[in-house]
Amino acid sequence: MRQAAVYARVSTVRQSDNDRVSLPDQIRRCREAAERSGYTVPGEFVFQDAVSGEKDEENRPGFGAMIAAGRGRQFEALFFWSLDRLARDTIVGLKALNELEKNGVAVRSVSEPGVVENQAVRTFMLGWAQEERERIKARTQGGRAGARARGRWTNGMAPYGLRLAEGGQLQVDPIEGPLVREMFDRIIAGHGRIAICRWLNETGVLPPIAEFKKGEKKTRLRTNDKRIGSTWEGLSRFMAESKLEFHTRKPIWVESAVWKIVTNPIYTGRSERGDTYDIQPAALVAASTHRQANAVMTERWRKGKVPPESMLLTGRLVCGHPGCVRAYSMTRSGRAGGYLNYYQCLGRRHGVCDNPSVRADATDAIVAEKVSEFLVSRLGSQDFLAALTRDTEKKLGDLQAELRLVQERKDSAEKERASLLDNIRYLRAQKVGEAALRDDVDRLRIVGQEIEKIEAQEVELLSDIAGLERSAVANDREVRDAVLRGLIDLHLEAQRPKGVEAEFLIDPKEVIALAVERVYVHPSGSLDVRFREDPASLAAIVRHVAAFALRANRRLTDAQAAGLIPIDIGPFLDLTPSEMINNDKPLA
């Protein structure tokens, strides 16, 4: 049987089971429609999202995976319940439908037979879905504004130290409230956020949020929920009764949570947007106390801040202790004039892990050397040649094809706008009442908005094409120099380039981000570097390094021509272009 795919969507995770048409219900109905049409739907071709329909493929995982599979022509037809389930943005919806149809995929709306097949009707229906989304958003925002004016909390979970009473009013939580006051007192007394986290963790205070999982489902709750009661005992009982487990690990207090609490003005009775709340029985802290604590905390943070350029491995370094597996972050040790930077486990930082801290400079050097060895062993001149020639040509062709589609949509929309204008002028000349013109006028406004979005997309594509054309190599000599330079740039130095050197030396942080998935620090202090070894990741590294090499060579040529660099640096090896291109072995 022919293969088809199914796409289902609801707006939020909370609606997954009780939306107008739930995810399981959408999937069931679409499967049945596909089977009636002679298709089979494998499990891997059931795509779903619990996210707004205005988001594009980059911001909707299921939608993006479906579009990618369609581009690869992995299925012959796509079934979805209705157009507003596919998208609630006209441009996003039309782009997806055109992309799928361009790759030979038949698209079917189960609840709207014949609608998708008609270009004009589907454009109108997607525009109507977008208009409905804007109306819902306006009604929701108006309702929330009215509730805030009556002193009701409308921002979801109650802030730490407070809880929601009947009617949405804020009350001081009897367990958490005194802890908030204590945090402000400690900050003013000179305690840092790390010290406060240690105090809270060591005394067994439950963090504000706990994340759980049950099977594939993930949920998060405020720990002052009535079912938990702000205690570890209540949390354990709730998890046992609900058959839940922690999503990743046991929650702990971290610095960002303390920062969020101390900077939040709600404890004085005012929100960040300036709304006033009557907290019962009284505000937790005075406005003057809030200002003083924030001034002290901010000044302390500035003094201990590590320069961003020193953080080569931030986001890549992970604790290798089996019971922790938290991230490592940069910290400083020493006194003024003698500071050393260290990577430290966040669990150790907050008093719940004993994995060792490691010197930042030594760790950076080791990882840079291991990454260099890995890249040199995997990449050669042919890889860089492809990135500089064939890959660039293919990408340019793809962008130009996408531009043609966008311009076709723009032409179609402009024709519709002209037709609507002609019709409105004619009917007004016939002295038809404005009420009879309402549909055409509303549609004219929607089409105008669509044209604005299409024009913005057209400008972005033209910019991308111009940038890609500038990055294309001009001649064989430039190919040779860029390939050679790219191979040399695979030998990374841990020290980041600064000043003028940054124009000519590749930033190791950017390459490491592309090449390294994780670096584990084991209890012994040894490092375990896990690389991204799939072809797509290696290709991304080659493209990045090749593009930098080409830009650096051009800057170098310009500097020489201007007399800023008097010597001719030139190629480092005396190879002809053909020798360079045919040399598959990476440079040692």
XYZ file of C-alpha atoms in Angstrom:
588
model
C 0.000 0.000 0.000
C 1.031 3.612 -0.518
C 2.358 5.420 2.545
C 0.799 8.566 4.028
C 1.575 10.811 6.993
C -0.690 12.383 9.609
C -0.210 15.763 11.289
C -2.145 16.772 14.420
C -1.861 19.899 16.567
C -3.304 21.532 19.651
C -2.278 24.902 21.063
C -0.899 23.861 24.469
C 0.139 20.729 26.352
C -2.848 21.237 28.652
C -5.186 20.901 25.645
C -3.643 17.621 24.466
C -6.572 15.553 25.744
C -9.465 18.018 25.842
C -9.055 20.418 22.920
C -11.906 20.963 20.457
C -10.465 17.943 18.672
C -7.864 16.252 20.879
C -4.566 14.934 19.531
C -5.622 11.253 19.794
C -8.956 12.052 18.131
C -7.322 14.000 15.281
C -4.837 11.181 14.679
C -7.575 8.522 14.712
C -9.802 10.399 12.250
C -6.905 11.179 9.911
C -5.727 7.545 9.953
C -9.231 6.380 9.073
C -9.442 8.884 6.200
C -6.036 7.791 4.896
C -6.985 4.121 4.999
C -10.273 4.822 3.182
C -8.187 6.494 0.454
C -5.935 3.448 0.087
C -2.968 4.585 2.181
C -1.231 3.081 5.189
C 0.186 5.316 7.959
C 3.332 3.919 9.655
C 3.896 5.001 13.259
C 6.965 7.058 12.356
C 4.823 9.190 10.038
C 2.427 10.374 12.753
C 3.584 13.913 13.586
C 2.062 16.027 16.352
C 2.607 19.253 18.297
C 1.155 21.002 21.332
C 2.140 24.528 20.306
C 0.703 27.610 18.612
C -0.126 27.248 14.920
C 1.517 30.592 14.112
C 4.989 29.088 14.644
C 7.039 27.831 11.704
C 8.903 24.561 11.196
C 11.909 25.676 13.253
C 9.709 26.276 16.308
C 7.356 23.297 15.938
C 9.239 19.972 16.314
C 6.516 17.746 14.861
C 5.710 20.184 12.052
C 9.413 20.561 11.202
C 9.953 16.788 11.149
C 6.903 16.374 8.897
C 8.140 19.016 6.425
C 11.623 17.432 6.394
C 10.163 13.973 5.696
C 8.013 15.487 2.941
C 11.075 17.104 1.360
C 12.681 13.669 1.372
C 9.577 12.255 -0.362
C 9.224 9.623 2.359
C 5.422 9.610 2.080
C 2.957 10.259 -0.754
C 0.130 12.078 1.058
C -0.434 14.140 4.195
C -3.726 14.072 6.135
C -4.651 16.660 8.792
C -7.982 17.428 10.455
C -8.353 21.032 9.242
C -6.276 23.887 7.850
C -6.223 25.703 11.200
C -4.653 22.564 12.734
C -1.879 22.739 10.117
C -1.240 26.461 10.664
C -2.836 29.635 12.008
C -0.526 31.876 9.998
C -1.220 32.423 6.300
C 2.422 32.513 5.186
C 3.458 29.500 7.286
C 0.510 27.463 5.979
C 0.944 28.374 2.312
C 4.695 27.776 2.449
C 4.158 24.319 3.964
C 1.507 23.332 1.415
C 3.603 24.573 -1.525
C 6.700 22.805 -0.191
C 4.859 19.496 0.169
C 3.146 19.699 -3.215
C 6.430 20.655 -4.889
C 7.811 17.324 -3.628
C 4.859 15.322 -4.924
C 2.931 15.027 -1.646
C -0.877 15.137 -1.899
C -2.363 17.220 0.951
C -5.824 16.493 2.406
C -7.915 18.286 5.029
C -10.181 15.582 6.506
C -12.928 17.916 7.786
C -12.784 20.266 4.759
C -12.976 18.115 1.600
C -11.909 19.958 -1.540
C -10.696 23.070 0.302
C -6.952 22.437 0.137
C -7.034 21.561 -3.541
C -8.375 25.040 -4.426
C -5.579 27.649 -4.198
C -7.890 30.646 -3.695
C -10.077 28.920 -1.096
C -7.192 27.598 0.970
C -5.560 31.042 1.000
C -8.853 32.512 2.240
C -9.276 29.772 4.908
C -5.737 30.243 6.227
C -6.290 34.005 6.335
C -9.517 33.423 8.263
C -7.676 31.111 10.721
C -5.067 33.826 11.287
C -7.771 36.434 11.808
C -9.534 34.180 14.345
C -6.255 33.689 16.219
C -5.844 37.487 16.472
C -9.412 37.840 17.788
C -8.851 35.117 20.414
C -5.595 36.778 21.460
C -7.284 40.177 21.806
C -10.141 38.723 23.892
C -7.706 36.848 26.137
C -5.512 39.887 26.688
C -8.564 42.050 27.458
C -9.866 39.520 29.979
C -6.520 39.308 31.724
C -6.186 43.084 31.881
C -9.605 43.312 33.546
C -8.716 40.606 36.057
C -5.432 42.361 36.913
C -7.316 45.626 37.447
C -9.395 43.770 40.081
C -6.211 42.560 41.825
C -6.358 38.976 40.526
C -3.148 37.123 39.618
C -3.199 36.159 35.907
C 0.397 35.096 35.257
C 0.094 31.369 35.937
C 1.849 29.880 38.957
C 2.004 32.022 42.093
C 5.487 33.434 42.800
C 7.557 31.662 45.458
C 6.516 32.776 48.947
C 2.925 33.393 47.838
C -0.077 31.250 47.025
C -3.398 31.755 45.252
C -6.517 32.117 47.364
C -10.094 31.731 46.146
C -10.807 34.270 43.415
C -7.174 34.478 42.312
C -5.979 36.786 45.100
C -2.390 36.498 46.376
C -1.719 35.381 49.955
C 1.508 34.908 51.897
C 2.427 31.208 52.036
C 2.984 30.267 55.719
C 6.045 28.093 54.911
C 7.637 29.935 51.999
C 6.847 33.539 53.018
C 9.260 33.692 56.006
C 11.998 32.153 53.806
C 11.617 34.973 51.264
C 12.042 37.569 54.012
C 15.117 35.658 55.250
C 16.637 35.696 51.734
C 16.315 39.489 51.539
C 17.860 39.860 55.024
C 20.796 37.604 54.121
C 21.451 39.415 50.834
C 21.544 42.785 52.650
C 23.864 41.253 55.285
C 26.368 40.394 52.517
C 25.591 36.751 51.750
C 25.933 35.710 48.100
C 23.468 33.679 46.069
C 25.673 30.570 46.260
C 25.731 30.760 50.062
C 21.944 31.151 50.131
C 21.492 28.114 47.864
C 23.757 26.052 50.126
C 21.774 27.165 53.199
C 18.453 26.238 51.566
C 19.679 22.889 50.228
C 21.416 21.879 53.472
C 18.358 22.740 55.591
C 16.053 20.715 53.338
C 13.961 23.539 51.882
C 11.968 22.430 48.843
C 12.769 24.421 45.628
C 9.957 26.441 43.965
C 9.402 24.101 41.005
C 9.598 20.319 40.578
C 9.560 18.623 37.168
C 8.122 15.117 36.808
C 7.600 12.539 34.121
C 5.149 9.687 33.702
C 5.987 7.639 30.663
C 6.518 10.117 27.823
C 4.636 12.952 29.528
C 6.437 15.744 31.353
C 4.815 18.085 33.875
C 5.975 20.762 36.301
C 4.295 21.934 39.493
C 4.760 24.632 42.123
C 5.832 22.828 45.244
C 3.330 24.770 47.383
C 0.566 22.950 45.494
C -2.017 21.595 47.968
C -1.102 18.036 46.969
C 2.559 18.660 47.932
C 2.402 21.227 50.715
C 5.922 22.711 50.384
C 7.608 19.746 52.146
C 9.803 16.890 50.951
C 7.515 14.440 52.781
C 4.497 15.809 50.910
C 6.409 15.642 47.623
C 7.398 11.984 48.181
C 3.826 11.053 49.060
C 2.431 12.881 46.014
C 4.915 11.155 43.671
C 4.127 7.717 45.114
C 0.364 8.230 44.830
C 0.601 9.654 41.311
C 3.235 7.117 40.186
C 5.561 9.904 39.048
C 9.341 10.204 38.986
C 11.617 13.220 38.655
C 12.073 14.316 35.055
C 15.865 14.329 35.231
C 17.016 14.434 38.873
C 16.022 15.573 42.327
C 15.402 19.361 42.231
C 17.717 21.693 44.148
C 18.020 25.414 44.789
C 20.192 27.205 42.178
C 21.429 30.792 41.911
C 19.000 31.751 39.138
C 16.040 30.925 41.414
C 17.395 33.195 44.162
C 18.071 35.971 41.621
C 14.530 35.663 40.254
C 13.023 35.952 43.742
C 15.122 38.911 44.917
C 14.603 40.901 41.694
C 10.828 40.308 41.589
C 8.929 43.419 42.844
C 5.768 41.374 43.525
C 6.845 40.940 47.166
C 6.312 44.690 47.628
C 2.785 44.448 46.174
C 3.610 45.519 42.606
C 4.261 43.418 39.496
C 7.034 43.972 36.936
C 4.492 45.574 34.580
C 3.436 48.008 37.335
C 0.115 46.426 38.377
C -0.772 46.740 42.072
C -1.721 43.676 44.150
C -3.193 43.624 47.647
C -1.233 40.747 49.191
C -2.926 39.252 52.252
C -2.244 39.833 55.081
C 0.583 42.200 54.003
C 3.439 42.625 51.480
C 6.438 40.436 52.288
C 9.069 43.208 52.060
C 9.091 46.988 51.940
C 9.980 48.756 48.683
C 13.126 50.217 50.329
C 14.262 46.729 51.423
C 13.718 45.437 47.884
C 15.831 48.257 46.379
C 18.637 47.797 48.937
C 18.842 44.015 48.457
C 18.962 44.367 44.672
C 21.697 46.995 44.829
C 23.828 44.782 47.087
C 23.245 41.638 44.990
C 23.967 43.384 41.669
C 27.216 44.910 42.958
C 28.367 41.534 44.285
C 27.521 39.913 40.936
C 29.560 42.514 39.004
C 32.637 41.930 41.150
C 32.541 38.153 40.710
C 31.528 38.070 37.059
C 33.782 36.023 34.798
C 34.479 37.660 31.391
C 32.375 35.879 28.712
C 35.416 35.418 26.450
C 36.943 33.159 29.124
C 34.122 30.609 28.887
C 35.352 28.263 26.162
C 33.441 25.169 27.336
C 30.361 26.665 28.998
C 27.344 24.558 28.048
C 29.515 21.580 27.054
C 31.114 20.555 30.371
C 29.058 18.090 32.442
C 29.565 16.388 35.799
C 30.496 12.714 35.339
C 29.370 11.687 38.832
C 26.598 9.060 38.305
C 24.341 10.646 40.923
C 24.655 14.200 39.606
C 25.270 14.728 35.859
C 24.704 18.497 36.225
C 26.392 21.171 34.151
C 29.751 22.734 35.023
C 29.954 26.533 35.075
C 32.790 29.017 35.360
C 33.816 30.393 38.747
C 36.755 32.464 40.041
C 39.062 31.830 42.951
C 41.651 34.114 44.532
C 41.992 37.758 45.412
C 42.260 40.938 43.359
C 45.188 40.656 40.961
C 45.489 36.890 41.433
C 42.248 35.346 40.222
C 42.158 31.917 38.589
C 39.198 30.630 36.610
C 37.786 27.186 37.377
C 34.994 25.047 35.985
C 32.815 23.877 38.864
C 29.909 21.410 39.025
C 26.644 23.219 39.813
C 25.813 20.418 42.240
C 29.072 21.040 44.129
C 28.469 24.770 43.925
C 25.108 24.331 45.655
C 26.232 21.745 48.214
C 24.862 18.470 46.778
C 27.858 16.953 44.871
C 31.584 16.408 45.543
C 32.883 16.067 41.968
C 36.140 18.063 41.606
C 36.508 21.533 40.100
C 39.061 21.796 37.272
C 41.374 24.620 36.164
C 39.810 26.386 33.186
C 43.041 27.075 31.273
C 44.295 23.473 31.532
C 40.880 22.015 30.669
C 40.467 24.335 27.664
C 43.902 23.350 26.341
C 43.216 19.605 26.691
C 39.834 19.825 24.963
C 41.177 22.066 22.157
C 43.949 19.528 21.499
C 41.515 16.589 21.472
C 39.160 18.455 19.116
C 42.058 19.275 16.783
C 43.124 15.615 16.690
C 39.550 14.534 16.001
C 38.988 17.043 13.174
C 42.353 16.432 11.507
C 41.674 12.679 11.501
C 38.215 13.105 9.929
C 38.545 15.974 7.455
C 40.702 16.540 4.374
C 41.088 18.891 1.437
C 38.286 17.271 -0.589
C 35.809 18.131 2.177
C 36.794 21.807 2.040
C 36.760 21.827 -1.751
C 33.154 20.579 -1.752
C 32.141 23.203 0.807
C 33.708 25.998 -1.231
C 32.281 24.943 -4.591
C 29.575 22.291 -4.926
C 27.844 22.890 -1.566
C 27.730 26.642 -2.157
C 26.290 26.180 -5.636
C 23.596 23.800 -4.336
C 22.614 26.121 -1.487
C 22.457 29.061 -3.874
C 20.205 27.075 -6.196
C 17.894 26.126 -3.301
C 17.618 29.758 -2.174
C 16.881 30.939 -5.703
C 14.191 28.264 -6.088
C 12.616 29.352 -2.796
C 12.748 32.987 -3.951
C 10.868 32.073 -7.127
C 8.124 30.422 -5.047
C 7.864 33.479 -2.806
C 7.655 35.799 -5.814
C 4.952 33.599 -7.369
C 2.933 33.855 -4.129
C 3.473 37.602 -4.132
C 2.238 37.900 -7.744
C -0.841 35.816 -6.915
C -1.618 37.914 -3.821
C -1.140 41.187 -5.720
C -3.522 39.981 -8.454
C -6.095 39.112 -5.804
C -5.636 42.549 -4.207
C -6.106 44.290 -7.562
C -9.234 42.213 -8.251
C -10.686 43.046 -4.824
C -9.990 46.760 -5.318
C -11.660 46.724 -8.747
C -14.688 44.929 -7.323
C -14.990 47.375 -4.393
C -14.707 50.401 -6.738
C -17.339 48.956 -9.070
C -19.823 48.196 -6.273
C -19.349 51.649 -4.754
C -19.992 53.185 -8.155
C -23.240 51.193 -8.175
C -24.059 52.829 -4.818
C -24.102 49.493 -2.972
C -24.140 49.879 0.826
C -20.911 49.453 2.839
C -22.371 46.442 4.673
C -22.417 44.507 1.386
C -18.721 45.316 0.888
C -17.614 44.131 4.335
C -16.358 40.690 3.232
C -14.312 42.168 0.361
C -12.886 44.921 2.591
C -11.933 42.392 5.315
C -10.330 40.124 2.739
C -8.464 43.097 1.235
C -6.955 43.861 4.639
C -5.866 40.225 5.115
C -4.314 40.082 1.638
C -2.452 43.336 2.330
C -0.981 41.818 5.496
C 0.000 38.679 3.561
C 1.786 40.784 0.924
C 3.731 42.631 3.652
C 4.911 39.311 5.115
C 5.780 37.919 1.688
C 7.770 41.065 0.862
C 9.690 40.760 4.148
C 10.470 37.131 3.300
C 11.533 38.189 -0.212
C 13.931 40.819 1.202
C 15.414 38.244 3.599
C 15.966 35.726 0.792
C 17.551 38.363 -1.463
C 19.891 39.267 1.401
C 20.800 35.594 1.941
C 21.458 35.115 -1.776
C 23.636 38.227 -1.931
C 25.601 37.056 1.107
C 26.089 33.602 -0.401
C 27.214 35.069 -3.717
C 29.767 37.201 -1.850
C 31.046 34.062 -0.096
C 31.547 32.142 -3.352
C 35.147 31.691 -4.491
C 36.338 33.803 -7.395
C 39.081 31.626 -8.958
C 41.312 28.558 -8.558
C 43.902 30.482 -6.558
C 41.276 31.546 -4.043
C 40.035 27.930 -3.792
C 43.577 26.729 -3.148
C 44.310 29.322 -0.461
C 40.969 28.850 1.297
C 41.292 25.032 1.323
C 44.805 25.296 2.764
C 43.778 27.874 5.304
C 40.788 25.729 6.363
C 43.024 22.712 6.979
C 45.389 24.822 9.087
C 42.466 26.268 11.067
C 41.571 22.746 12.240
C 44.526 23.019 14.635
C 42.790 24.943 17.412
C 44.361 27.084 20.097
C 42.464 27.275 23.386
C 43.213 30.999 23.703
C 40.592 33.092 21.959
C 41.778 35.582 19.350
C 41.474 39.240 20.381
C 41.551 42.567 18.614
C 42.867 42.549 15.057
C 43.838 38.867 15.324
C 40.161 37.929 15.540
C 39.891 38.920 11.860
C 42.414 36.246 10.844
C 42.260 33.496 13.533
C 39.196 31.298 13.898
C 37.359 31.366 17.226
C 37.867 27.924 18.836
C 34.637 28.290 20.819
C 32.578 28.289 17.607
C 34.306 25.167 16.259
C 34.088 23.327 19.592
C 30.347 24.102 19.765
C 29.921 22.382 16.384
C 32.246 19.435 17.089
C 31.629 18.555 20.744
C 28.408 17.183 22.148
C 29.518 16.851 25.794
C 32.690 16.823 27.896
C 32.313 14.768 31.079
C 34.473 15.454 34.147
C 34.874 12.186 36.051
C 35.368 11.982 39.856
C 39.084 11.352 39.189
C 39.326 14.694 37.334
C 39.856 13.048 33.930
C 37.971 14.302 30.858
C 35.797 12.272 28.473
C 35.131 14.210 25.249
C 32.077 13.050 23.247
C 32.179 14.238 19.620
C 29.455 14.800 17.031
C 30.608 12.257 14.449
C 27.583 12.120 12.122
C 28.103 13.328 8.517
C 25.766 16.321 8.951
C 27.767 17.661 11.918
C 31.100 17.199 10.120
C 29.669 18.952 7.060
C 28.547 21.886 9.255
C 32.088 22.182 10.667
C 33.604 22.163 7.177
C 31.183 24.840 5.954
C 31.894 27.035 8.978
C 35.685 26.719 8.756
C 35.733 27.101 4.956
C 33.602 30.249 5.076
C 35.865 31.749 7.749
C 39.006 30.797 5.796
C 37.695 32.510 2.676
C 36.766 35.692 4.611
C 40.124 35.725 6.434
C 42.091 35.355 3.192
C 40.156 38.214 1.593
C 40.749 40.445 4.621
C 44.437 39.540 4.508
C 44.622 40.438 0.811
C 42.887 43.767 1.471
C 45.277 44.519 4.362
C 48.308 43.762 2.175
C 46.953 45.952 -0.621
C 46.491 48.797 1.857
C 50.059 48.389 3.129
C 48.924 47.373 6.618
C 50.761 44.027 6.330
C 54.064 44.634 4.517
C 55.115 41.003 4.078
C 53.475 38.545 1.718
C 52.264 35.739 3.993
C 50.977 33.711 1.026
C 50.355 29.960 1.071
C 52.133 28.006 3.786
C 52.925 25.037 1.547
C 54.238 25.119 -2.008
C 51.480 23.114 -3.686
C 49.834 23.711 -7.031
C 46.031 24.037 -7.100
C 45.692 20.534 -8.616
C 47.972 19.046 -5.930
C 45.942 20.753 -3.218
C 42.579 19.642 -4.625
C 43.709 16.032 -5.134
C 45.367 15.748 -1.733
C 42.855 13.772 0.358
C 45.058 13.446 3.421
C 44.662 16.122 6.108
C 47.729 18.112 7.066
C 49.630 16.828 10.105
